[in-house]
């Protein structure tokens, strides 16, 4: 609703509020950034959610998400930015990689390797608050430098 209000006030799309499924639809069939296009993406997302399971949608999202530069997909980005497969990432590296699709141009590691660190730190604290990592893991992850390959 917030994004809709902002977009209507400005007469153009200035804020997203897309679901993962909507973002996936946007990447699979790029359109202009208009309110009509946003509504079409929402319709396509509803159709996709009727055709695929949530794990299938998440798998496609991870395969197509932009990670800065020309990198698409978590596995490709993991190799390109960190020089290793996604399965071998540390908690710190995984959190750093996870935030890149939020703003792949602004957080592009090829332009500024440190740009994503504040978002990575917020994600690590959120993971700790949710009980996904313990205090020792949080402390270790916050101290670990991210080495771009």
Coordinates of C-alpha atoms in Angstrom, one line a residue:
X1 CA 0.0 0.0 0.0
X2 CA 2.9 2.3 0.8
X3 CA 4.5 1.7 -2.6
X4 CA 1.1 2.1 -4.4
X5 CA 0.5 5.5 -2.6
X6 CA 4.0 6.8 -3.5
X7 CA 3.6 5.6 -7.1
X8 CA 0.2 7.2 -7.5
X9 CA 1.3 10.5 -6.0
X10 CA 4.3 10.7 -8.4
X11 CA 2.5 9.3 -11.4
X12 CA 5.2 6.8 -12.0
X13 CA 6.8 3.8 -10.3
X14 CA 9.2 5.1 -7.7
X15 CA 8.9 2.3 -5.2
X16 CA 8.6 -1.4 -5.6
X17 CA 7.2 -3.5 -2.7
X18 CA 7.4 -6.5 -5.1
X19 CA 7.1 -10.1 -3.8
X20 CA 9.8 -12.5 -4.9
X21 CA 7.4 -13.9 -7.4
X22 CA 6.8 -10.4 -8.9
X23 CA 10.5 -9.8 -9.1
X24 CA 11.0 -13.1 -10.9
X25 CA 8.2 -12.1 -13.4
X26 CA 9.9 -8.8 -13.9
X27 CA 13.3 -10.5 -14.7
X28 CA 11.7 -13.1 -17.0
X29 CA 9.7 -10.5 -19.0
X30 CA 11.2 -7.0 -18.5
X31 CA 8.8 -4.1 -19.0
X32 CA 8.8 -0.4 -18.6
X33 CA 8.6 0.9 -15.1
X34 CA 5.0 2.0 -15.1
X35 CA 2.0 1.4 -12.9
X36 CA 0.3 -0.6 -15.7
X37 CA 3.5 -2.8 -16.0
X38 CA 3.5 -3.2 -12.2
X39 CA -0.1 -4.4 -12.3
X40 CA 0.8 -6.8 -15.1
X41 CA 3.6 -8.2 -13.0
X42 CA 1.3 -8.7 -10.1
X43 CA -1.1 -10.6 -12.4
X44 CA 1.7 -12.7 -13.8
X45 CA 2.9 -13.4 -10.3
X46 CA -0.5 -14.7 -9.3
X47 CA -0.5 -17.0 -12.3
X48 CA 3.0 -18.2 -11.5
X49 CA 2.1 -18.9 -7.9
X50 CA -0.8 -21.0 -9.2
X51 CA 1.5 -23.0 -11.5
X52 CA 4.5 -23.5 -9.2
X53 CA 5.2 -24.4 -5.6
X54 CA 7.0 -21.9 -3.3
X55 CA 10.2 -23.9 -3.4
X56 CA 10.1 -23.9 -7.2
X57 CA 9.6 -20.2 -7.2
X58 CA 12.5 -19.6 -4.8
X59 CA 14.7 -21.9 -6.9
X60 CA 14.0 -19.8 -10.0
X61 CA 14.5 -16.6 -8.0
X62 CA 17.9 -17.7 -6.9
X63 CA 18.8 -18.7 -10.5
X64 CA 17.8 -15.4 -12.1
X65 CA 18.4 -12.7 -9.4
X66 CA 20.8 -9.9 -10.3
X67 CA 23.9 -9.7 -8.1
X68 CA 25.6 -6.7 -9.5
X69 CA 27.6 -6.3 -12.7
X70 CA 26.6 -9.0 -15.2
X71 CA 26.1 -11.6 -12.5
X72 CA 22.8 -13.5 -12.5
X73 CA 21.9 -16.2 -10.0
X74 CA 23.4 -17.0 -6.6
X75 CA 25.7 -19.7 -7.8
X76 CA 27.2 -17.6 -10.6
X77 CA 27.6 -14.6 -8.2
X78 CA 29.2 -16.8 -5.6
X79 CA 31.9 -17.9 -8.0
X80 CA 32.3 -14.5 -9.6
X81 CA 32.4 -12.4 -6.4
X82 CA 33.8 -14.8 -3.9
X83 CA 35.6 -17.5 -6.0
X84 CA 33.8 -20.5 -4.5
X85 CA 30.5 -22.4 -4.8
X86 CA 27.5 -21.1 -2.8
X87 CA 27.5 -24.3 -0.7
X88 CA 31.0 -23.4 0.6
X89 CA 30.2 -19.9 1.7
X90 CA 30.5 -18.8 5.4
X91 CA 27.6 -17.2 7.2
X92 CA 29.1 -13.8 6.6
X93 CA 29.7 -14.4 2.9
X94 CA 26.2 -15.9 2.4
X95 CA 24.6 -12.9 4.2
X96 CA 26.7 -10.5 2.1
X97 CA 25.6 -12.2 -1.1
X98 CA 22.0 -12.4 0.0
X99 CA 21.6 -8.6 0.2
X100 CA 23.0 -7.8 -3.3
X101 CA 19.7 -8.4 -5.2
X102 CA 18.0 -5.8 -3.1
X103 CA 19.8 -3.1 -5.1
X104 CA 22.2 -4.7 -7.5
X105 CA 23.3 -1.4 -9.1
X106 CA 23.9 0.5 -5.8
X107 CA 25.5 -2.5 -4.1
X108 CA 27.5 -3.7 -7.1
X109 CA 30.7 -5.2 -5.7
X110 CA 32.5 -4.4 -8.9
X111 CA 32.0 -0.7 -8.2
X112 CA 32.4 -0.7 -4.4
X113 CA 33.2 -3.9 -2.5
X114 CA 32.1 -2.4 0.8
X115 CA 28.7 -1.0 -0.3
X116 CA 26.8 -4.0 0.8
X117 CA 28.4 -4.3 4.3
X118 CA 25.8 -2.2 6.2
X119 CA 23.0 -4.3 4.7
X120 CA 24.9 -7.5 5.4
X121 CA 25.4 -6.5 9.1
X122 CA 21.6 -5.7 9.4
X123 CA 20.8 -9.1 8.0
X124 CA 23.2 -10.9 10.3
X125 CA 21.7 -9.2 13.3
X126 CA 18.2 -10.1 12.0
X127 CA 19.3 -13.7 11.6
X128 CA 20.5 -13.7 15.2
X129 CA 17.3 -12.1 16.5
X130 CA 15.3 -14.9 14.7
X131 CA 17.5 -17.6 16.2
X132 CA 19.0 -18.7 12.9
X133 CA 22.5 -18.1 14.2
X134 CA 23.8 -18.0 17.8
X135 CA 25.8 -15.2 19.4
X136 CA 29.2 -16.8 18.6
X137 CA 28.2 -17.2 14.9
X138 CA 27.1 -13.6 14.9
X139 CA 30.3 -12.3 16.4
X140 CA 32.4 -14.4 14.0
X141 CA 30.4 -13.3 11.0
X142 CA 30.6 -9.6 11.9
X143 CA 34.4 -9.8 12.2
X144 CA 35.0 -11.7 9.0
X145 CA 36.2 -9.6 6.1
X146 CA 34.6 -10.2 2.7
X147 CA 37.3 -11.0 0.1
X148 CA 36.3 -10.3 -3.4
X149 CA 37.8 -12.8 -5.9

